[in-house]
Amino acid sequence: SGPMRLISISDDGFAPAPTVDALASLYEAARTDRVHLTPEGLGLKSLGHFGYFRPAHRETLWRDAESWLRTNLGLPTAAPRE
């Protein structure tokens, strides 16, 4: 019943959007936030299944994930990074 963010990526062969949608349907009581990313929308040539976790995305995708987690889990705002 808690918050859940489900992310699909257009060039992800392991977990394409229909698979993520099917997973989401298993959590009927969850408050879901569904996001679909495209490499083009992020200014990238590709992202893929594991690309989200590459250090190159620390200041973009990771920050967005951190912000969502903090907001939806009631955590304090992160301290400024240097």
Coordinates of C-alpha atoms in Angstrom, one line a residue:
S1 CA 0.0 0.0 0.0
G2 CA 3.0 2.3 0.1
P3 CA 4.5 4.4 -2.7
M4 CA 6.1 2.6 -5.6
R5 CA 7.9 4.0 -8.6
L6 CA 8.0 1.8 -11.6
I7 CA 10.4 2.8 -14.4
S8 CA 10.6 1.3 -17.9
I9 CA 13.1 2.3 -20.5
S10 CA 12.3 2.1 -24.2
D11 CA 15.5 0.3 -25.2
D12 CA 15.4 -2.2 -22.3
G13 CA 15.2 -5.7 -23.6
F14 CA 15.0 -7.3 -20.1
A15 CA 12.1 -5.4 -18.7
P16 CA 10.1 -3.6 -21.5
A17 CA 7.1 -1.4 -20.7
P18 CA 4.5 -4.2 -20.9
T19 CA 6.5 -6.3 -18.4
V20 CA 6.8 -3.4 -16.0
D21 CA 3.0 -2.8 -16.4
A22 CA 2.4 -6.4 -15.6
L23 CA 4.5 -6.1 -12.5
A24 CA 2.7 -3.0 -11.5
S25 CA -0.7 -4.8 -11.7
L26 CA 0.5 -7.2 -9.0
Y27 CA 0.6 -4.3 -6.5
E28 CA -3.0 -3.1 -6.6
A29 CA -2.9 -1.4 -3.2
A30 CA 0.4 0.4 -3.9
R31 CA 0.4 4.1 -4.8
T32 CA 2.2 3.7 -8.1
D33 CA 4.1 6.3 -10.0
R34 CA 4.8 5.0 -13.5
V35 CA 7.6 6.5 -15.5
H36 CA 8.7 5.5 -19.1
L37 CA 12.1 6.9 -20.2
T38 CA 13.5 7.1 -23.7
P39 CA 17.2 7.6 -24.4
E40 CA 16.2 10.3 -26.9
G41 CA 14.3 12.2 -24.2
L42 CA 17.4 12.2 -22.1
G43 CA 19.7 13.3 -24.8
L44 CA 21.3 9.8 -25.0
K45 CA 22.0 7.3 -27.8
S46 CA 21.0 4.4 -25.5
L47 CA 20.3 3.6 -21.9
G48 CA 19.2 0.0 -21.7
H49 CA 18.4 -2.1 -18.7
F50 CA 21.6 -1.4 -16.7
G51 CA 22.4 2.1 -18.0
Y52 CA 20.3 3.8 -15.4
F53 CA 22.9 2.8 -12.8
R54 CA 26.0 4.0 -14.6
P55 CA 27.9 6.7 -12.7
A56 CA 27.4 9.0 -15.6
H57 CA 23.8 9.5 -14.5
R58 CA 24.6 10.3 -10.9
E59 CA 23.7 14.0 -11.3
T60 CA 20.5 13.3 -13.4
L61 CA 18.7 10.0 -13.0
W62 CA 20.1 9.2 -9.6
R63 CA 19.2 12.7 -8.2
D64 CA 15.7 12.3 -9.5
A65 CA 15.4 8.9 -7.9
E66 CA 16.7 10.2 -4.6
S67 CA 14.3 13.2 -4.7
W68 CA 11.4 10.8 -5.3
L69 CA 12.4 8.5 -2.5
R70 CA 12.9 11.4 0.0
T71 CA 9.5 13.0 -0.9
N72 CA 7.5 9.8 -0.9
L73 CA 9.1 8.2 2.1
G74 CA 9.0 11.4 4.2
L75 CA 12.8 11.7 4.5
P76 CA 14.5 15.0 5.0
T77 CA 15.9 16.9 2.1
A78 CA 19.4 15.9 1.2
A79 CA 22.3 18.0 2.3
P80 CA 23.9 20.0 -0.5
R81 CA 26.6 18.1 -2.3
E82 CA 30.0 19.6 -3.1

